[in-house]
Amino acid sequence: GLPAEIAVVEPTGADTQLYCRVNGQEVTAMLRDRVTCRPGDRIALTPDPSRAHLFDAASGSRLTM
């Protein structure tokens, strides 16, 4: 997985959003479960490419792969 450091943990109902740093880049991960982690924790993210959404940092537009 991608080594990531958690910056913010945001429970949103049944899901949890993790705002992380991966290789100096900001990454948001949406988890379909509640998780017990906190800012500063280091985790490994294993994204599913078929469910990933990428955005242009300058414009905010979604990128199509």
Coordinates of N, CA and C in Angstrom, one line a residue, residues 2-61:
L2 N 0.2 2.4 -0.2 CA 0.9 3.7 -0.1 C 1.0 4.1 1.3
P3 N 2.3 4.4 1.7 CA 2.4 4.9 3.1 C 1.8 6.3 3.2
A4 N 0.9 6.5 4.2 CA 0.2 7.8 4.4 C 0.2 8.2 5.9
E5 N 0.3 9.5 6.1 CA 0.1 10.0 7.5 C -1.2 10.7 7.6
I6 N -2.0 10.3 8.5 CA -3.4 10.9 8.7 C -3.3 12.3 9.3
A7 N -4.0 13.2 8.6 CA -4.0 14.6 9.1 C -5.3 14.9 9.9
V8 N -6.4 14.4 9.3 CA -7.8 14.6 9.8 C -8.6 13.3 9.7
V9 N -9.4 13.0 10.7 CA -10.3 11.9 10.7 C -11.7 12.5 10.8
E10 N -12.6 12.2 9.8 CA -13.9 12.8 9.8 C -15.0 11.8 9.6
P11 N -15.6 11.3 10.8 CA -16.7 10.4 10.7 C -17.9 11.1 10.0
T12 N -18.5 10.4 9.0 CA -19.7 11.0 8.3 C -20.8 9.9 8.3
G13 N -21.5 9.8 9.4 CA -22.5 8.7 9.4 C -21.8 7.3 9.5
A14 N -22.1 6.5 8.5 CA -21.6 5.1 8.5 C -20.2 5.1 7.9
D15 N -19.8 6.2 7.2 CA -18.5 6.2 6.5 C -17.5 7.1 7.4
T16 N -16.2 7.0 7.0 CA -15.2 7.8 7.6 C -14.3 8.4 6.4
Q17 N -14.1 9.7 6.5 CA -13.2 10.3 5.5 C -11.8 10.5 6.2
L18 N -10.8 10.1 5.6 CA -9.4 10.4 6.1 C -8.7 11.3 5.2
Y19 N -8.2 12.4 5.7 CA -7.4 13.4 5.0 C -6.0 13.1 5.4
C20 N -5.2 12.7 4.3 CA -3.8 12.2 4.6 C -2.8 12.9 3.7
R21 N -1.6 12.6 4.0 CA -0.4 13.1 3.2 C 0.3 11.8 2.7
V22 N 0.4 11.8 1.4 CA 1.1 10.7 0.7 C 2.2 11.3 -0.2
N23 N 3.5 11.0 0.1 CA 4.6 11.6 -0.6 C 4.4 13.1 -0.8
G24 N 4.0 13.8 0.2 CA 3.9 15.2 0.2 C 2.7 15.8 -0.5
Q25 N 1.8 14.9 -0.9 CA 0.5 15.2 -1.6 C -0.7 15.0 -0.7
E26 N -1.7 15.8 -0.8 CA -2.9 15.6 0.0 C -3.8 14.6 -0.7
V27 N -4.3 13.7 0.1 CA -5.1 12.6 -0.4 C -6.3 12.4 0.6
T28 N -7.5 12.3 0.0 CA -8.7 12.0 0.8 C -9.1 10.6 0.5
A29 N -9.3 9.8 1.6 CA -9.7 8.4 1.4 C -11.1 8.3 2.1
M30 N -12.0 7.7 1.4 CA -13.4 7.5 1.9 C -13.4 6.0 2.3
L31 N -13.7 5.7 3.5 CA -13.8 4.3 4.0 C -15.2 4.0 4.3
R32 N -15.7 2.9 3.9 CA -17.1 2.5 4.1 C -17.4 2.0 5.5
D33 N -16.5 2.2 6.4 CA -16.6 1.7 7.8 C -16.2 2.8 8.8
R34 N -16.5 2.6 10.0 CA -16.0 3.5 11.1 C -14.6 2.9 11.4
V35 N -13.6 3.7 11.6 CA -12.3 3.3 11.9 C -11.8 3.9 13.2
T36 N -10.9 3.3 13.8 CA -10.3 3.9 15.1 C -8.8 4.3 14.7
C37 N -8.7 5.4 14.2 CA -7.4 6.0 14.0 C -7.5 7.5 14.3
R38 N -6.3 8.1 14.4 CA -6.3 9.6 14.7 C -5.2 10.3 14.0
P39 N -5.3 11.6 14.0 CA -4.2 12.4 13.3 C -2.8 12.0 13.8
G40 N -1.9 11.9 12.9 CA -0.5 11.5 13.2 C -0.3 10.0 13.0
D41 N -1.3 9.2 13.0 CA -1.1 7.8 12.7 C -0.6 7.6 11.3
R42 N 0.2 6.6 11.1 CA 0.7 6.2 9.8 C 0.0 4.9 9.4
I43 N -0.5 4.9 8.2 CA -1.2 3.8 7.6 C -0.7 3.5 6.2
A44 N -1.2 2.4 5.7 CA -0.9 2.0 4.3 C -2.3 2.0 3.5
L45 N -2.4 2.9 2.5 CA -3.6 2.9 1.7 C -3.4 2.0 0.5
T46 N -4.4 1.2 0.2 CA -4.4 0.4 -1.0 C -5.7 0.8 -1.8
P47 N -5.5 1.8 -2.7 CA -6.7 2.2 -3.5 C -7.2 1.2 -4.5
D48 N -8.4 1.2 -4.7 CA -9.0 0.4 -5.8 C -9.1 1.3 -7.0
P49 N -8.3 1.1 -8.1 CA -8.3 2.0 -9.2 C -9.7 2.2 -9.9
S50 N -10.5 1.1 -9.8 CA -11.8 1.2 -10.5 C -12.8 2.1 -9.7
R51 N -12.4 2.5 -8.4 CA -13.3 3.3 -7.6 C -12.6 4.6 -7.3
A52 N -11.4 4.9 -7.8 CA -10.7 6.1 -7.5 C -11.2 7.3 -8.3
H53 N -11.2 8.5 -7.7 CA -11.5 9.7 -8.5 C -10.3 10.6 -8.3
L54 N -9.8 11.1 -9.4 CA -8.6 12.0 -9.4 C -9.1 13.4 -9.9
F55 N -8.5 14.5 -9.3 CA -8.9 15.8 -9.6 C -7.6 16.6 -9.9
D56 N -7.7 17.6 -10.8 CA -6.7 18.5 -11.2 C -6.6 19.5 -10.0
A57 N -5.3 19.7 -9.5 CA -5.1 20.5 -8.3 C -5.4 22.0 -8.6
A58 N -5.1 22.4 -9.8 CA -5.3 23.8 -10.1 C -6.8 24.2 -10.4
S59 N -7.5 23.4 -11.1 CA -8.8 23.7 -11.5 C -9.9 23.0 -10.7
G60 N -9.5 21.9 -10.1 CA -10.5 21.2 -9.3 C -11.4 20.3 -10.2
S61 N -11.1 20.2 -11.5 CA -11.8 19.4 -12.5 C -11.4 17.9 -12.3

